[in-house]
């Protein structure tokens, strides 16, 4: 049983590092950045579930974390829609800091 937990732990860490890699390298569009952040949150949720299942704790903390991740995703999508409506695209180069 210990072999499976180490295997799942290494997969979750690999997922997290893949999300960090995609966040650093593919930041041309806002949608790519948001998707890589969601991927990192999914891998950290998996790590949290693995840790909570190993100590036999309640699942309420995991559900609370999942609720916060869903709220963060909804906020990110609403910001994406607002930016596309105001600027016409989601390129980071087209955003002007001096513009309101």
PDB file of C-alpha atoms in Angstrom:
ATOM      1  CA  UNK A   1       0.000   0.000   0.000  1.00  0.00           C
ATOM      2  CA  UNK A   2       2.911   2.321   0.681  1.00  0.00           C
ATOM      3  CA  UNK A   3       4.138   1.900  -2.911  1.00  0.00           C
ATOM      4  CA  UNK A   4       0.834   3.194  -4.297  1.00  0.00           C
ATOM      5  CA  UNK A   5       0.856   6.247  -2.047  1.00  0.00           C
ATOM      6  CA  UNK A   6       4.393   7.155  -3.135  1.00  0.00           C
ATOM      7  CA  UNK A   7       3.359   6.619  -6.754  1.00  0.00           C
ATOM      8  CA  UNK A   8       0.302   8.884  -6.427  1.00  0.00           C
ATOM      9  CA  UNK A   9       2.354  11.470  -4.555  1.00  0.00           C
ATOM     10  CA  UNK A  10       4.955  11.550  -7.318  1.00  0.00           C
ATOM     11  CA  UNK A  11       2.240  11.871  -9.974  1.00  0.00           C
ATOM     12  CA  UNK A  12       0.669  14.802  -8.113  1.00  0.00           C
ATOM     13  CA  UNK A  13       4.045  16.530  -7.810  1.00  0.00           C
ATOM     14  CA  UNK A  14       4.692  15.919 -11.509  1.00  0.00           C
ATOM     15  CA  UNK A  15       1.299  17.492 -12.278  1.00  0.00           C
ATOM     16  CA  UNK A  16       2.109  20.515 -10.143  1.00  0.00           C
ATOM     17  CA  UNK A  17       5.488  21.009 -11.791  1.00  0.00           C
ATOM     18  CA  UNK A  18       3.842  20.684 -15.207  1.00  0.00           C
ATOM     19  CA  UNK A  19       1.411  23.442 -14.221  1.00  0.00           C
ATOM     20  CA  UNK A  20       4.266  25.673 -13.059  1.00  0.00           C
ATOM     21  CA  UNK A  21       6.157  24.978 -16.290  1.00  0.00           C
ATOM     22  CA  UNK A  22       3.150  25.850 -18.445  1.00  0.00           C
ATOM     23  CA  UNK A  23       2.450  28.980 -16.380  1.00  0.00           C
ATOM     24  CA  UNK A  24       6.012  30.212 -16.890  1.00  0.00           C
ATOM     25  CA  UNK A  25       6.404  29.310 -20.568  1.00  0.00           C
ATOM     26  CA  UNK A  26       2.949  29.777 -22.105  1.00  0.00           C
ATOM     27  CA  UNK A  27       1.835  33.179 -20.856  1.00  0.00           C
ATOM     28  CA  UNK A  28       0.917  34.794 -24.172  1.00  0.00           C
ATOM     29  CA  UNK A  29      -2.821  34.561 -23.498  1.00  0.00           C
ATOM     30  CA  UNK A  30      -4.695  35.104 -20.257  1.00  0.00           C
ATOM     31  CA  UNK A  31      -6.696  31.909 -20.831  1.00  0.00           C
ATOM     32  CA  UNK A  32      -3.510  29.808 -20.921  1.00  0.00           C
ATOM     33  CA  UNK A  33      -2.378  31.309 -17.635  1.00  0.00           C
ATOM     34  CA  UNK A  34      -5.749  30.685 -15.993  1.00  0.00           C
ATOM     35  CA  UNK A  35      -5.829  27.074 -17.189  1.00  0.00           C
ATOM     36  CA  UNK A  36      -2.346  26.388 -15.857  1.00  0.00           C
ATOM     37  CA  UNK A  37      -3.313  27.913 -12.486  1.00  0.00           C
ATOM     38  CA  UNK A  38      -6.393  25.667 -12.368  1.00  0.00           C
ATOM     39  CA  UNK A  39      -4.195  22.676 -13.191  1.00  0.00           C
ATOM     40  CA  UNK A  40      -1.900  23.552 -10.290  1.00  0.00           C
ATOM     41  CA  UNK A  41      -4.915  23.863  -7.982  1.00  0.00           C
ATOM     42  CA  UNK A  42      -6.181  20.454  -9.120  1.00  0.00           C
ATOM     43  CA  UNK A  43      -2.830  18.858  -8.344  1.00  0.00           C
ATOM     44  CA  UNK A  44      -2.635  20.542  -4.938  1.00  0.00           C
ATOM     45  CA  UNK A  45      -6.185  19.326  -4.229  1.00  0.00           C
ATOM     46  CA  UNK A  46      -5.046  15.822  -5.109  1.00  0.00           C
ATOM     47  CA  UNK A  47      -2.081  16.177  -2.735  1.00  0.00           C
ATOM     48  CA  UNK A  48      -4.418  17.427  -0.011  1.00  0.00           C
ATOM     49  CA  UNK A  49      -6.760  14.460  -0.498  1.00  0.00           C
ATOM     50  CA  UNK A  50      -3.823  12.049  -0.374  1.00  0.00           C
ATOM     51  CA  UNK A  51      -2.576  13.601   2.833  1.00  0.00           C
ATOM     52  CA  UNK A  52      -6.000  13.689   4.488  1.00  0.00           C
ATOM     53  CA  UNK A  53      -6.726  10.088   3.527  1.00  0.00           C
ATOM     54  CA  UNK A  54      -3.430   8.911   4.983  1.00  0.00           C
ATOM     55  CA  UNK A  55      -4.145  10.389   8.408  1.00  0.00           C
ATOM     56  CA  UNK A  56      -7.839   9.426   8.437  1.00  0.00           C
ATOM     57  CA  UNK A  57      -9.121  12.967   8.826  1.00  0.00           C
ATOM     58  CA  UNK A  58     -12.491  14.363   7.882  1.00  0.00           C
ATOM     59  CA  UNK A  59     -13.137  15.502   4.328  1.00  0.00           C
ATOM     60  CA  UNK A  60     -14.571  18.898   5.263  1.00  0.00           C
ATOM     61  CA  UNK A  61     -11.269  20.685   4.817  1.00  0.00           C
ATOM     62  CA  UNK A  62     -10.925  19.185   1.334  1.00  0.00           C
ATOM     63  CA  UNK A  63     -14.425  20.277   0.403  1.00  0.00           C
ATOM     64  CA  UNK A  64     -13.706  23.780   1.690  1.00  0.00           C
ATOM     65  CA  UNK A  65     -10.544  23.905  -0.445  1.00  0.00           C
ATOM     66  CA  UNK A  66     -12.484  22.662  -3.477  1.00  0.00           C
ATOM     67  CA  UNK A  67     -15.108  25.370  -2.915  1.00  0.00           C
ATOM     68  CA  UNK A  68     -12.411  28.057  -2.869  1.00  0.00           C
ATOM     69  CA  UNK A  69     -10.891  26.661  -6.075  1.00  0.00           C
ATOM     70  CA  UNK A  70     -14.271  26.793  -7.815  1.00  0.00           C
ATOM     71  CA  UNK A  71     -14.796  30.401  -6.677  1.00  0.00           C
ATOM     72  CA  UNK A  72     -11.324  31.298  -7.950  1.00  0.00           C
ATOM     73  CA  UNK A  73     -12.097  29.699 -11.302  1.00  0.00           C
ATOM     74  CA  UNK A  74     -15.396  31.571 -11.630  1.00  0.00           C
ATOM     75  CA  UNK A  75     -13.672  34.858 -10.778  1.00  0.00           C
ATOM     76  CA  UNK A  76     -10.947  34.180 -13.343  1.00  0.00           C
ATOM     77  CA  UNK A  77     -13.475  33.408 -16.073  1.00  0.00           C
ATOM     78  CA  UNK A  78     -15.488  36.540 -15.287  1.00  0.00           C
ATOM     79  CA  UNK A  79     -12.308  38.641 -15.492  1.00  0.00           C
ATOM     80  CA  UNK A  80     -11.475  36.965 -18.801  1.00  0.00           C
ATOM     81  CA  UNK A  81     -14.903  37.837 -20.220  1.00  0.00           C
ATOM     82  CA  UNK A  82     -14.569  41.434 -19.000  1.00  0.00           C
ATOM     83  CA  UNK A  83     -11.108  41.822 -20.540  1.00  0.00           C
ATOM     84  CA  UNK A  84     -12.179  40.324 -23.866  1.00  0.00           C
ATOM     85  CA  UNK A  85     -15.170  42.668 -24.002  1.00  0.00           C
ATOM     86  CA  UNK A  86     -13.150  45.751 -23.137  1.00  0.00           C
ATOM     87  CA  UNK A  87      -9.917  45.050 -25.074  1.00  0.00           C
ATOM     88  CA  UNK A  88     -11.117  42.692 -27.818  1.00  0.00           C
ATOM     89  CA  UNK A  89      -8.607  39.912 -27.043  1.00  0.00           C
ATOM     90  CA  UNK A  90      -6.775  38.279 -24.176  1.00  0.00           C
ATOM     91  CA  UNK A  91      -3.180  38.994 -25.169  1.00  0.00           C
ATOM     92  CA  UNK A  92      -1.047  40.242 -22.299  1.00  0.00           C
ATOM     93  CA  UNK A  93       0.833  42.583 -24.658  1.00  0.00           C
ATOM     94  CA  UNK A  94      -2.328  44.528 -25.499  1.00  0.00           C
ATOM     95  CA  UNK A  95      -2.993  45.532 -21.861  1.00  0.00           C
ATOM     96  CA  UNK A  96      -1.903  49.040 -21.007  1.00  0.00           C
ATOM     97  CA  UNK A  97      -1.071  49.737 -17.368  1.00  0.00           C
ATOM     98  CA  UNK A  98      -1.931  53.420 -17.669  1.00  0.00           C
ATOM     99  CA  UNK A  99      -5.434  52.677 -18.989  1.00  0.00           C
ATOM    100  CA  UNK A 100      -8.336  52.474 -16.542  1.00  0.00           C
TER     101      UNK A 100
END
